[in-house]
Each structure stands twice: as structure tokens, then as C-alpha cells.
Short mmCIF file of C-alpha atoms and ligand atoms in Angstrom, two decimals:
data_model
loop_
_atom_site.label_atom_id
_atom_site.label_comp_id
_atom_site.label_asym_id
_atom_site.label_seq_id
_atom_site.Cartn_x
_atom_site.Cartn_y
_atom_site.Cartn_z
CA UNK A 1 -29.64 129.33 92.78
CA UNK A 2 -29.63 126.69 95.11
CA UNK A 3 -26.00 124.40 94.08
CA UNK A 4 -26.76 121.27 95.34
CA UNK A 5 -26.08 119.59 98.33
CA UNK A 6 -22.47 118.94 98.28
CA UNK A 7 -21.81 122.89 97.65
CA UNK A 8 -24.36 124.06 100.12
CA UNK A 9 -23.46 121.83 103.12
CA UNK A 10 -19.74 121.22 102.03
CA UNK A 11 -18.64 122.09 106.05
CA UNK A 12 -20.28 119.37 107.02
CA UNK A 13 -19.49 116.53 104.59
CA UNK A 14 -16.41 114.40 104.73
CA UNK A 15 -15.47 115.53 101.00
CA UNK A 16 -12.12 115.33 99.45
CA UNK A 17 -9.47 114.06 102.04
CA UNK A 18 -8.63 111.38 100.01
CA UNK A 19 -10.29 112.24 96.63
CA UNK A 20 -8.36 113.20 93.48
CA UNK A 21 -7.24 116.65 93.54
CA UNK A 22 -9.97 118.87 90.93
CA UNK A 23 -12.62 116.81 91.98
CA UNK A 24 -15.97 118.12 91.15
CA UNK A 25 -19.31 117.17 92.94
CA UNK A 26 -21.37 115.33 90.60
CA UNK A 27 -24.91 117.00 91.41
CA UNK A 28 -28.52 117.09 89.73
CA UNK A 29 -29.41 119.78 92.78
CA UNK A 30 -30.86 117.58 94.75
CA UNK A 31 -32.24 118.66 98.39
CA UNK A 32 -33.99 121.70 99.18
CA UNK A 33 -37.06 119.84 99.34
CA UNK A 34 -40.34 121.56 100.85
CA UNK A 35 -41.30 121.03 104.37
CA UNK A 36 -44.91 121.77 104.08
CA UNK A 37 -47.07 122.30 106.50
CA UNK A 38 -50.18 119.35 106.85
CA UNK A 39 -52.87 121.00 107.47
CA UNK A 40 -55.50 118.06 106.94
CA UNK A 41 -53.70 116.02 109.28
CA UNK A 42 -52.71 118.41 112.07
CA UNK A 43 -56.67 119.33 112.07
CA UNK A 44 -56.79 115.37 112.35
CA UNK A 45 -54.15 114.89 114.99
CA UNK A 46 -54.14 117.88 117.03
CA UNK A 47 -50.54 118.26 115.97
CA UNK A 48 -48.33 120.77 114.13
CA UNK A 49 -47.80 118.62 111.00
CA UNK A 50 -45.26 119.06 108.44
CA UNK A 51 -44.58 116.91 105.43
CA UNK A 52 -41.14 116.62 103.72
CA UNK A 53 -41.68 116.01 100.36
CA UNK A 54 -38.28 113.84 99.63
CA UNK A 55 -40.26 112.78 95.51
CA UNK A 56 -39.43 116.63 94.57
CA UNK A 57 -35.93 115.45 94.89
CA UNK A 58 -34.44 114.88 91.16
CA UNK A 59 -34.94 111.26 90.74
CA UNK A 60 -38.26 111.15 92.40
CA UNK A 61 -36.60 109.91 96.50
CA UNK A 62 -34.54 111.13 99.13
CA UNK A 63 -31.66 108.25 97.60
CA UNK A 64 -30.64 111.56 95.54
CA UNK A 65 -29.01 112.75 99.19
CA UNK A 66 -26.70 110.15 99.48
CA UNK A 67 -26.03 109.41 96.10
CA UNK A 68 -24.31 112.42 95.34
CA UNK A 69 -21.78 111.72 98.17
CA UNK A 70 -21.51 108.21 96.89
CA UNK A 71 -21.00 108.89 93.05
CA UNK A 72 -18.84 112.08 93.80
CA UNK A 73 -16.35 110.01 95.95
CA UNK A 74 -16.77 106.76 93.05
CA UNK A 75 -15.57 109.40 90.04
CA UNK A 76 -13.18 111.00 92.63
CA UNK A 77 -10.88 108.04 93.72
CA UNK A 78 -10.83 107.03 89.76
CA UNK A 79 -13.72 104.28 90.05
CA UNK A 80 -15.00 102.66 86.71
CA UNK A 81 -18.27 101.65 87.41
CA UNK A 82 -20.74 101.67 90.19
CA UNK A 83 -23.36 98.87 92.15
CA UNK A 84 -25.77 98.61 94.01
CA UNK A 85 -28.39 96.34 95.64
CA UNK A 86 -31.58 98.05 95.48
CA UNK A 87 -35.72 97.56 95.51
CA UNK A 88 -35.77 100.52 92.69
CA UNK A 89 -35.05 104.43 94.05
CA UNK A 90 -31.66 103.24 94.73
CA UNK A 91 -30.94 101.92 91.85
CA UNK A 92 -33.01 104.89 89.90
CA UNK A 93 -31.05 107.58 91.53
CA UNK A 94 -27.56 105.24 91.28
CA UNK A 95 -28.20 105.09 87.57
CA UNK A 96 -28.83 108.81 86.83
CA UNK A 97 -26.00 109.96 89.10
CA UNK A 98 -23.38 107.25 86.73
CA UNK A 99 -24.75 108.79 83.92
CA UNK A 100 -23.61 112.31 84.52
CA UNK A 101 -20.08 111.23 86.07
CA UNK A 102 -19.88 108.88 83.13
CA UNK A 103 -19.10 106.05 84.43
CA UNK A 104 -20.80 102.49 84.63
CA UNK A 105 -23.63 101.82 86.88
CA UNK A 106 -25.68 98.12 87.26
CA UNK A 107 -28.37 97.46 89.63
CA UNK A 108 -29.12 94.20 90.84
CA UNK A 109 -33.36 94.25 91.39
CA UNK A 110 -35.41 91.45 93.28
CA UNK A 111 -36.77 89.50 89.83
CA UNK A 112 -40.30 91.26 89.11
CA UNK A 113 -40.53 93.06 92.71
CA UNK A 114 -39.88 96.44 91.30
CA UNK A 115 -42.39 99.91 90.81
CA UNK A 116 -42.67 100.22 87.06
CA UNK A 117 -41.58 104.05 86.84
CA UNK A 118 -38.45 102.97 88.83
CA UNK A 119 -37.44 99.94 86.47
CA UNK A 120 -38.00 103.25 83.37
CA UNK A 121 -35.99 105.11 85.23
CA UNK A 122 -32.99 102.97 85.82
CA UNK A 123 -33.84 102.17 82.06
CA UNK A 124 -33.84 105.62 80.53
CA UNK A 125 -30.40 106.55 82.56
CA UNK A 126 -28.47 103.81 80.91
CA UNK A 127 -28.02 101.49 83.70
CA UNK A 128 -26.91 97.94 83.22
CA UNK A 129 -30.07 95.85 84.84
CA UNK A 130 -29.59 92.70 86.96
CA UNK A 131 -33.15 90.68 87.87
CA UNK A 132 -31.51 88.38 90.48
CA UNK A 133 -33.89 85.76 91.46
CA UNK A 134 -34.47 86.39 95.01
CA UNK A 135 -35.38 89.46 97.09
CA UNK A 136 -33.33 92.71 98.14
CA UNK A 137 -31.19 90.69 101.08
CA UNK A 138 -29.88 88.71 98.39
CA UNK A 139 -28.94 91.31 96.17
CA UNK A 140 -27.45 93.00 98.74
CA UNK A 141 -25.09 90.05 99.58
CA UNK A 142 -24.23 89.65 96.07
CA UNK A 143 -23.28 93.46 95.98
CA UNK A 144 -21.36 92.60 98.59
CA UNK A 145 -19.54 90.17 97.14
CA UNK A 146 -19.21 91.60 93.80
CA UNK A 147 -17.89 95.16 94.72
CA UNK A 148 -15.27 92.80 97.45
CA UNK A 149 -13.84 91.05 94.57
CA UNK A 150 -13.42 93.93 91.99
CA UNK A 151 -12.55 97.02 93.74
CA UNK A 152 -12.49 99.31 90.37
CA UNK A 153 -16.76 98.74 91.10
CA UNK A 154 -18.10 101.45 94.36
CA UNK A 155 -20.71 99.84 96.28
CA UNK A 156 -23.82 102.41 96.69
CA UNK A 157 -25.65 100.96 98.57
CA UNK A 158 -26.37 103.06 102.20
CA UNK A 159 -23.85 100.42 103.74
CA UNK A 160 -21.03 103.07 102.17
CA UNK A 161 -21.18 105.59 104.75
CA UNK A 162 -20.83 108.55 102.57
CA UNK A 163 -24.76 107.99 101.69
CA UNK A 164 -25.70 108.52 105.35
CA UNK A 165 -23.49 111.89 105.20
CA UNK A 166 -25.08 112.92 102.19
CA UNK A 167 -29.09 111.70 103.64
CA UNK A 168 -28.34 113.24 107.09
CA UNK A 169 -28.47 117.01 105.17
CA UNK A 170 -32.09 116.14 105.60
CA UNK A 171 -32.50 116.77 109.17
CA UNK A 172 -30.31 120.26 108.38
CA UNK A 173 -33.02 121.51 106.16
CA UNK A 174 -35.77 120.71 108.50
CA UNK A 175 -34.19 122.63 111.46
CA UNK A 176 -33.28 125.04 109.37
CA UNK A 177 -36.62 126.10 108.11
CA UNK A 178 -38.66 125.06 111.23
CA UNK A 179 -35.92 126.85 113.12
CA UNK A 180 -36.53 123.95 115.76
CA UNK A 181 -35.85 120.13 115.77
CA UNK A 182 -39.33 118.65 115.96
CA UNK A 183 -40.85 116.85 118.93
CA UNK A 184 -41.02 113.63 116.55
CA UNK A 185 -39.76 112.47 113.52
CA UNK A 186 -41.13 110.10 111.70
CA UNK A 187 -40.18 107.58 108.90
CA UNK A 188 -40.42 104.64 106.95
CA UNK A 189 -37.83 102.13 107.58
CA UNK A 190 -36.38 99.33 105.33
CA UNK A 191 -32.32 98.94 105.27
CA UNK A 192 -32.15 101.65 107.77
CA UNK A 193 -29.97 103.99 106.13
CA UNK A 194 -32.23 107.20 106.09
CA UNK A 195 -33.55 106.76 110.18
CA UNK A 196 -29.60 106.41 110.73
CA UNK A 197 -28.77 109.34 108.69
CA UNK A 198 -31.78 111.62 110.31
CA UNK A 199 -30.68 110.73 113.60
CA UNK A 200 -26.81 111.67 112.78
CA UNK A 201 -28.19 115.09 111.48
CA UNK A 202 -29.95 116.36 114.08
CA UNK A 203 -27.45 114.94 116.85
CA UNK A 204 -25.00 117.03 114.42
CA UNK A 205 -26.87 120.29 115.06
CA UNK A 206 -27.84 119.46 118.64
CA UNK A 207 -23.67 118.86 119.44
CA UNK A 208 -23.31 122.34 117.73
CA UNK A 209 -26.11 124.03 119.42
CA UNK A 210 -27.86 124.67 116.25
CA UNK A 211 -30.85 123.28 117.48
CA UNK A 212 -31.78 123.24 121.17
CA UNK A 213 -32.88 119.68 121.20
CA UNK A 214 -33.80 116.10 119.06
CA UNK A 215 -36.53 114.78 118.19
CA UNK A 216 -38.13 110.75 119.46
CA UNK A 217 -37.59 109.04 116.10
CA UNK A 218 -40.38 106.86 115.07
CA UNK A 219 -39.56 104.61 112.38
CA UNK A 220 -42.57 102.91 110.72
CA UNK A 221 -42.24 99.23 108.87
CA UNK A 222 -44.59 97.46 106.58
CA UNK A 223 -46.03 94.65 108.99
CA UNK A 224 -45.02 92.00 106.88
CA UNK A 225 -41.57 93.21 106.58
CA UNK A 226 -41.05 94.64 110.35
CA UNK A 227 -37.82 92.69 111.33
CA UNK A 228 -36.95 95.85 113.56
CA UNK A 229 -40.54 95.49 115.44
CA UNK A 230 -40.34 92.14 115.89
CA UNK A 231 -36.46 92.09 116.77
CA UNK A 232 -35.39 89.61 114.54
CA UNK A 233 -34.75 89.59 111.00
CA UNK A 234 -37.56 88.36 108.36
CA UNK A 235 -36.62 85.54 106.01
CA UNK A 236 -39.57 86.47 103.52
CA UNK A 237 -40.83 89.70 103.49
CA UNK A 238 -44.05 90.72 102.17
CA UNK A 239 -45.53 93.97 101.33
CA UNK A 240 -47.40 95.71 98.65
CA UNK A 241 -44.87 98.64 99.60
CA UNK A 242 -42.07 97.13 97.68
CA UNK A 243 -39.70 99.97 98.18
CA UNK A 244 -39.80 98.72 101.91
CA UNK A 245 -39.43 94.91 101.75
CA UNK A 246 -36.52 94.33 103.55
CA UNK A 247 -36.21 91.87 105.93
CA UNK A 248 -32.24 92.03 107.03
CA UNK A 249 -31.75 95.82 107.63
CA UNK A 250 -27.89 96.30 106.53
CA UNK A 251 -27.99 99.51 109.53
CA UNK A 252 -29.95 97.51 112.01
CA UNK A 253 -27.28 98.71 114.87
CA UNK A 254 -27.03 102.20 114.18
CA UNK A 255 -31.55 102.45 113.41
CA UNK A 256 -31.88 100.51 116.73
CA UNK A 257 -29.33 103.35 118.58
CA UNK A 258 -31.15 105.92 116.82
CA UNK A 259 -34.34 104.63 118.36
CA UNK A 260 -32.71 103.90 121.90
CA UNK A 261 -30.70 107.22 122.23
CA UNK A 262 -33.97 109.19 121.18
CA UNK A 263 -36.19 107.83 123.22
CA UNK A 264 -38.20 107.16 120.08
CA UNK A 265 -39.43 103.85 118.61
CA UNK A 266 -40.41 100.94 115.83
CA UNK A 267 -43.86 100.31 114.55
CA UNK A 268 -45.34 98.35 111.93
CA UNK A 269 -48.58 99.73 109.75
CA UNK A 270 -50.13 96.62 107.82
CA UNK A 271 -50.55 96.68 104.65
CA UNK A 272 -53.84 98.18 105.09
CA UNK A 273 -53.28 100.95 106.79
CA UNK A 274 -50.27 101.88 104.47
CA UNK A 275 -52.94 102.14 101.31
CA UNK A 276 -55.83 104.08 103.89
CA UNK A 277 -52.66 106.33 104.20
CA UNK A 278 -51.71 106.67 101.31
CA UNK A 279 -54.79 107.61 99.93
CA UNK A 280 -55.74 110.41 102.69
CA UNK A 281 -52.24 112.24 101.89
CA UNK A 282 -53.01 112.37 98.12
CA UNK A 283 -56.71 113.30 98.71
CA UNK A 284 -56.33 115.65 101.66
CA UNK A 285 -52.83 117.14 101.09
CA UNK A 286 -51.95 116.93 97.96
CA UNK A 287 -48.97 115.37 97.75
CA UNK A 288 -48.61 111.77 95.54
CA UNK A 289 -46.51 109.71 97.35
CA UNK A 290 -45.66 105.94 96.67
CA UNK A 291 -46.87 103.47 99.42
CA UNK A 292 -43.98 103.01 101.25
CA UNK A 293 -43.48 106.72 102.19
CA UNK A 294 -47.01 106.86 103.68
CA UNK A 295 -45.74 104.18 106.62
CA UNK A 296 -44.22 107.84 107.89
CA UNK A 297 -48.60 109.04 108.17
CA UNK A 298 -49.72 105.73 109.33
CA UNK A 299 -47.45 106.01 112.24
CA UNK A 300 -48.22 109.46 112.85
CA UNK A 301 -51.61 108.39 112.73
CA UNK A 302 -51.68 105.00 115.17
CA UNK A 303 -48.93 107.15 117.44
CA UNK A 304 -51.51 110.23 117.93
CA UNK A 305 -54.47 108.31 118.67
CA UNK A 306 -52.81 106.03 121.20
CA UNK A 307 -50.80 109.07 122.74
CA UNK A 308 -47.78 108.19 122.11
CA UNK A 309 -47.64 111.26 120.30
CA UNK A 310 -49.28 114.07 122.48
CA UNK A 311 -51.39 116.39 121.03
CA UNK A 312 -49.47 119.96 119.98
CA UNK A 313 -46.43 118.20 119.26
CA UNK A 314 -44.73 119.20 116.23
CA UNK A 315 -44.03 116.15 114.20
CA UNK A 316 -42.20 116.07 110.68
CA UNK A 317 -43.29 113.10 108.59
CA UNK A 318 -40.55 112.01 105.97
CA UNK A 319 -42.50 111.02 102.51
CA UNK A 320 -39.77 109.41 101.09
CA UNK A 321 -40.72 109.01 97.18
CA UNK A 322 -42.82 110.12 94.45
CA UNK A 323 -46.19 108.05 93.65
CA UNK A 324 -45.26 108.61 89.98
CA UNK A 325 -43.09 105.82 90.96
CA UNK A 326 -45.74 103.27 91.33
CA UNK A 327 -48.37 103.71 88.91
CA UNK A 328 -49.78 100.43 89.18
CA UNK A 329 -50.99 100.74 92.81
CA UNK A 330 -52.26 104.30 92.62
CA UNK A 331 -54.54 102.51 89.70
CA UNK A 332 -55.10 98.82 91.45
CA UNK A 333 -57.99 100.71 93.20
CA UNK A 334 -59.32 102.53 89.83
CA UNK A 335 -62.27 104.33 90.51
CA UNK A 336 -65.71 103.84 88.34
CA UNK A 337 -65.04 106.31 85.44
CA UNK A 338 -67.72 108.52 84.14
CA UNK A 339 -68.53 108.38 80.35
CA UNK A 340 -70.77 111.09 78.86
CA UNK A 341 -71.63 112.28 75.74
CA UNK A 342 -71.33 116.08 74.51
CA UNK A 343 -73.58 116.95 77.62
CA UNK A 344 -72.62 119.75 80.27
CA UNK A 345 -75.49 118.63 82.80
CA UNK A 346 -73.61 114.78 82.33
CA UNK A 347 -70.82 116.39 83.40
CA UNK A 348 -71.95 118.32 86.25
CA UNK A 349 -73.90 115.49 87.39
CA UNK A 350 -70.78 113.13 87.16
CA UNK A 351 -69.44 115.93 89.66
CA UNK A 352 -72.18 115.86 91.76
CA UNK A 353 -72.99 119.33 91.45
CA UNK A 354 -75.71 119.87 88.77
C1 AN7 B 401 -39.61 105.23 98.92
C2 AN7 B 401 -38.75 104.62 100.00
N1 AN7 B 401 -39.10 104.84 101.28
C3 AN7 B 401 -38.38 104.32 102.30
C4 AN7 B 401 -37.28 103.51 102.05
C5 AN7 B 401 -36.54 102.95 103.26
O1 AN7 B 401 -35.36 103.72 103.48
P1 AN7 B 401 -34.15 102.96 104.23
O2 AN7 B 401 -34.71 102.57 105.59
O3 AN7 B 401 -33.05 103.95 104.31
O4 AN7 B 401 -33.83 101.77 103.38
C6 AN7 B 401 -36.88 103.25 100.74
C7 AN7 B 401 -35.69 102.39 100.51
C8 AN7 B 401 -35.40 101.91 99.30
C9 AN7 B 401 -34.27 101.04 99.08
O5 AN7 B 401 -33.73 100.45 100.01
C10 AN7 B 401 -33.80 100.88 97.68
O6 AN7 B 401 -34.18 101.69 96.83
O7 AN7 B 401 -33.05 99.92 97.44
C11 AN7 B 401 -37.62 103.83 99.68
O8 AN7 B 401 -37.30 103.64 98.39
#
């Protein structure tokens, strides 16, 4: 059975150095997501599609990754209690991983700018919640600030490196079962974190010759929240794609290397073209994801029909969390529901097939 990440790419993780002897990894079995092939949208593109479905991970995102690193090490050097900033995976996945290690975990969440199935996750798994009124740079800075002053707190947040170790095992599983780095890679981008820890992973197996090559990175922001696009950061952010409503990126450096060194680039998908997006992956592939992971489609989308993206390229488009996560979007745009009596032609006519 598959161990978890910290087990299955232990070789390549900077585990245990300075961790208390007996350490164990604090794992739900995260990873070992599906890449899935796209076939409505490679017929659409021209492209060899794949999807990787980061909501199968345990907590419903791809935070799962990097929080196992970060928890492991907070248990392992004797921490009480851990922190984080977050606009809701982090803190869901922060709060589940604390609850298995035992220890303490608080989230501080921009006041009433949070998914509803994240706020009952963090909920459910224990987690001490902080509404901080302002958005997710503030409670960032204030994470900051709390986890300098009290050092028995870890911060969690993906400005602890150990989350980009534990997100870069990402890339490994794509090259790994496409047994190729793809021509493109593309993403959503909001702190950063995951295009920096993508672009570590497959410059990992490129170094070691595991793959033959890297991908052009193309890291997609929500237009009203595109401080990497427009090269400067965004005082107020706006998006219906909360989990991406960042406007100071904490890894702006190492997501504007990642871009530079692969030749790749930033784009931003309004708000509009999110929702068309992430409407077409539900309806045409089958796979629920919340808005902010279909910025990854709506740049495969724009980048294919302006050829930026050439047809037969093999692109792998992160969807970085579960639609469960959002309810209240996937249901802002309710359809007109049938209502029939005990009546088999009603129902056949409601499908349009009678
Ligand atoms: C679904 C989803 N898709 C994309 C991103 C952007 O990844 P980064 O560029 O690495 O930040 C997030 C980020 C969420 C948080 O930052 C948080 O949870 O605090 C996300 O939840």
C-alpha cells in the first residue's frame, strides 16, 4: 500500500538531520494522486492533456504535500502548537495534520473570505479559528509575527521551506507516470509556494537525469488578484476564487525564477473565464474542482488558442482542490430544477429524451 509521501520519497526530502531521534512521519497518505488523461480538452486543444487531480489528496488540496513535511518536522523538534496564515486548504490540511501529531494548530482566516467546506473542515479537525479582519497578506504578517515571538508555535505556512520539499513530490509523480516531463505545466498561482515547488521538482529530476528535460511553467492568476502579471503587488485583491486572493505572493522571487529559468510565463484569467472553466472541467471531464484550480484550464485554454501553447504539446494542468470545498459557487449558478409528479414520461421529458 502506498505509505505516504514522506516514506515513499524519503531520498529526496531533507528529513531528520536535526529532528528528534524516533521521529515518525505524521502522514494521512497523501500524494499518489491521478494524472488523468483530458480527453475533452485535448480534442479541444489539439494537445495531449492530462489533469492532476491534487482534491483526491486527503484533505481535499495539494497543501496535504507540504504539510506533512511541515507537521512532521513541528512534532519532531518538540513543537507545541502549530500556525498558519491561510485562505482555507491551508489551514484545512494544517488542522487535520495537528490533530494526528497531537499538538495545537490555529488558523488565522481573512474575516468571512473563506469556502464553507474549508471553514468545516478546519472545524471538524479541532483547530483553534482566528477571523482576522483583513485579507490573507495580513494574516500572513501576523503569522509572521506571532510564530517570531513564540518559537514553541511552527509557522506552516509555504514560507517554511519544508512545504515546498514536501509539494515538489508533485512534479516526481507526474514524470514518473508520464515517464516524461511535459512540454508545459500549468498552474494556479496565489503565494507561490506550489509553482516554486513544481519547478524545484522537475529541475530535481532533470539534474539527475530522471527526466530528459522541463517543462515552460505557466502560472495562471485570478485577474483581480494578478500581482505577478502585473509586476507589482495588489493592495486589494478581488476574486470569486478565494483560495487565490493574494495580492503579496510570500515566494514572489523564487515563482518569478521559476517562470524566467523555464522559459514559461504569468497570466491572468478574469473572473469569468475562471467560472466558464470551471464549469467545462466538471461537465466534460468529470472532475469537481473549486474555482481557483480551474485558472490551471483557463490558461491552457487562452495559451492554446493564441499559440503560445502549440498544438501536440503535452501539457499537465495542476487542479489544485476539491469543488466539495466550495459549495456555494458550484450552486450560485443553480440550474432550473425539474418537479414532477409520479410520472415516468415527466421524467423522461425533464431529460429530454421521451
Ligand atoms: C485550491 C488552491 N489552488 C491554488 C492555490 C495557490 O497555491 P500557491 O500559489 O502555492 O499559494 C491555493 C492556495 C491556497 C492558500 O494559499 C491557502 O490555503 O492559504 C489553493 O488553495
Amino acid at each position: 500500500p502506498w505509505p505516504g509521501l514522506i516514506e515513499a520519497y524519503r531520498h529526496r526530502l531533507p528529513v531528520c538531520d536535526t529532528w528528534e531521534p524516533g521521529w515518525a512521519p505524521v502522514t494521512l497518505r497523501e500524494g499518489a494522486t491521478p494524472l488523468l488523461p483530458a480527453r475533452a480538452l485535448s480534442e479541444l486543444t489539439g494537445c495531449d492533456v492530462h489533469l492532476k487531480v491534487e482534491g483526491l489528496n486527503p484533505t481535499g488540496s495539494f497543501k496535504d504535500r507540504g504539510m506533512t513535511m511541515a507537521v512532521t518536522e513541528a512534532k519532531a523538534t518538540g513543537k507545541k502548537g502549530v500556525l498558519c496564515a491561510s485562505t482555507g486548504n491551508t489551514s484545512a490540511s494544517a488542522a487535520a495534520y495537528a490533530a494526528i501529531a497531537g499538538i495545537e494548530c490555529a488558523v488565522l482566516v481573512p474575516a468571512g473570505k473563506i469556502a464553507m467546506g474549508k471553514l468545516a473542515q478546519a472545524v471538524m479537525y479541532g483547530a483553534k479559528i482566528i477571523e482576522v479582519d483583513g485579507n490573507f497578506d495580513d494574516c500572513l504578517e501576523l503569522a509572521r509575527k506571532t510564530t517570531a515571538t513564540f518559537d514553541t508555535i511552527a509557522l506552516v505556512n509555504s514560507v517554511n521551506p519544508v512545504r515546498i520539499e514536501g509539494q515538489k513530490t508533485a512534479a516526481f509523480e507526474i514524470v514518473d507516470a508520464l515517464g516524461k516531463a511535459p512540454d508545459v505545466h500549468a498552474l494556479p498561482v496565489g503565494n507561490a509556494g506550489n509553482i516554486t515547488a513544481y519547478w524545484r521538482g522537475y529541475s530535481e529530476y532533470f539534474a539527475d537525469g530522471v527526466a530528459s528535460s522541463r517543462p515552460r511553467m505557466l502560472g495562471v492568476q485570478a485577474a483581480g488578484a494578478a500581482p505577478l502579471v502585473n509586476g507589482a503587488p495588489v493592495k486589494d485583491p478581488e476574486t470569486i476564487a478565494t483560495a487565490i486572493r493574494i495580492g503579496s505572493p510570500a515566494s514572489w522571487n523564487q515563482a518569478v525564477a521559476a517562470k524566467d529559468e523555464s522559459n514559461g510565463e504569468f497570466r491572468a484569467a478574469t473572473d469569468e473565464k475562471l467560472l466558464e472553466a470551471y464549469r467545462l472541467i466538471a461537465k466534460t471531464e468529470g472532475v469537481f474542482v473549486e474555482p481557483a484550480s480551474a485558472a490551471s484550464v483557463a490558461g491552457l485554454l487562452a495559451a492554446t488558442a493564441d499559440g503560445w501553447i502549440e498544438k501536440g504539446s503535452t501539457v499537465v494542468c495542476t487542479v489544485t482542490g476539491n469543488g466539495l470545498k466550495d459549495p456555494d459557487t458550484a450552486l450560485s449558478s443553480l440550474p432550473e430544477i425539474a418537479r414532477v409528479g409520479i410520472d415516468p414520461v415527466a421524467v423522461a421529458s425533464a431529460m429530454g429524451l421521451t
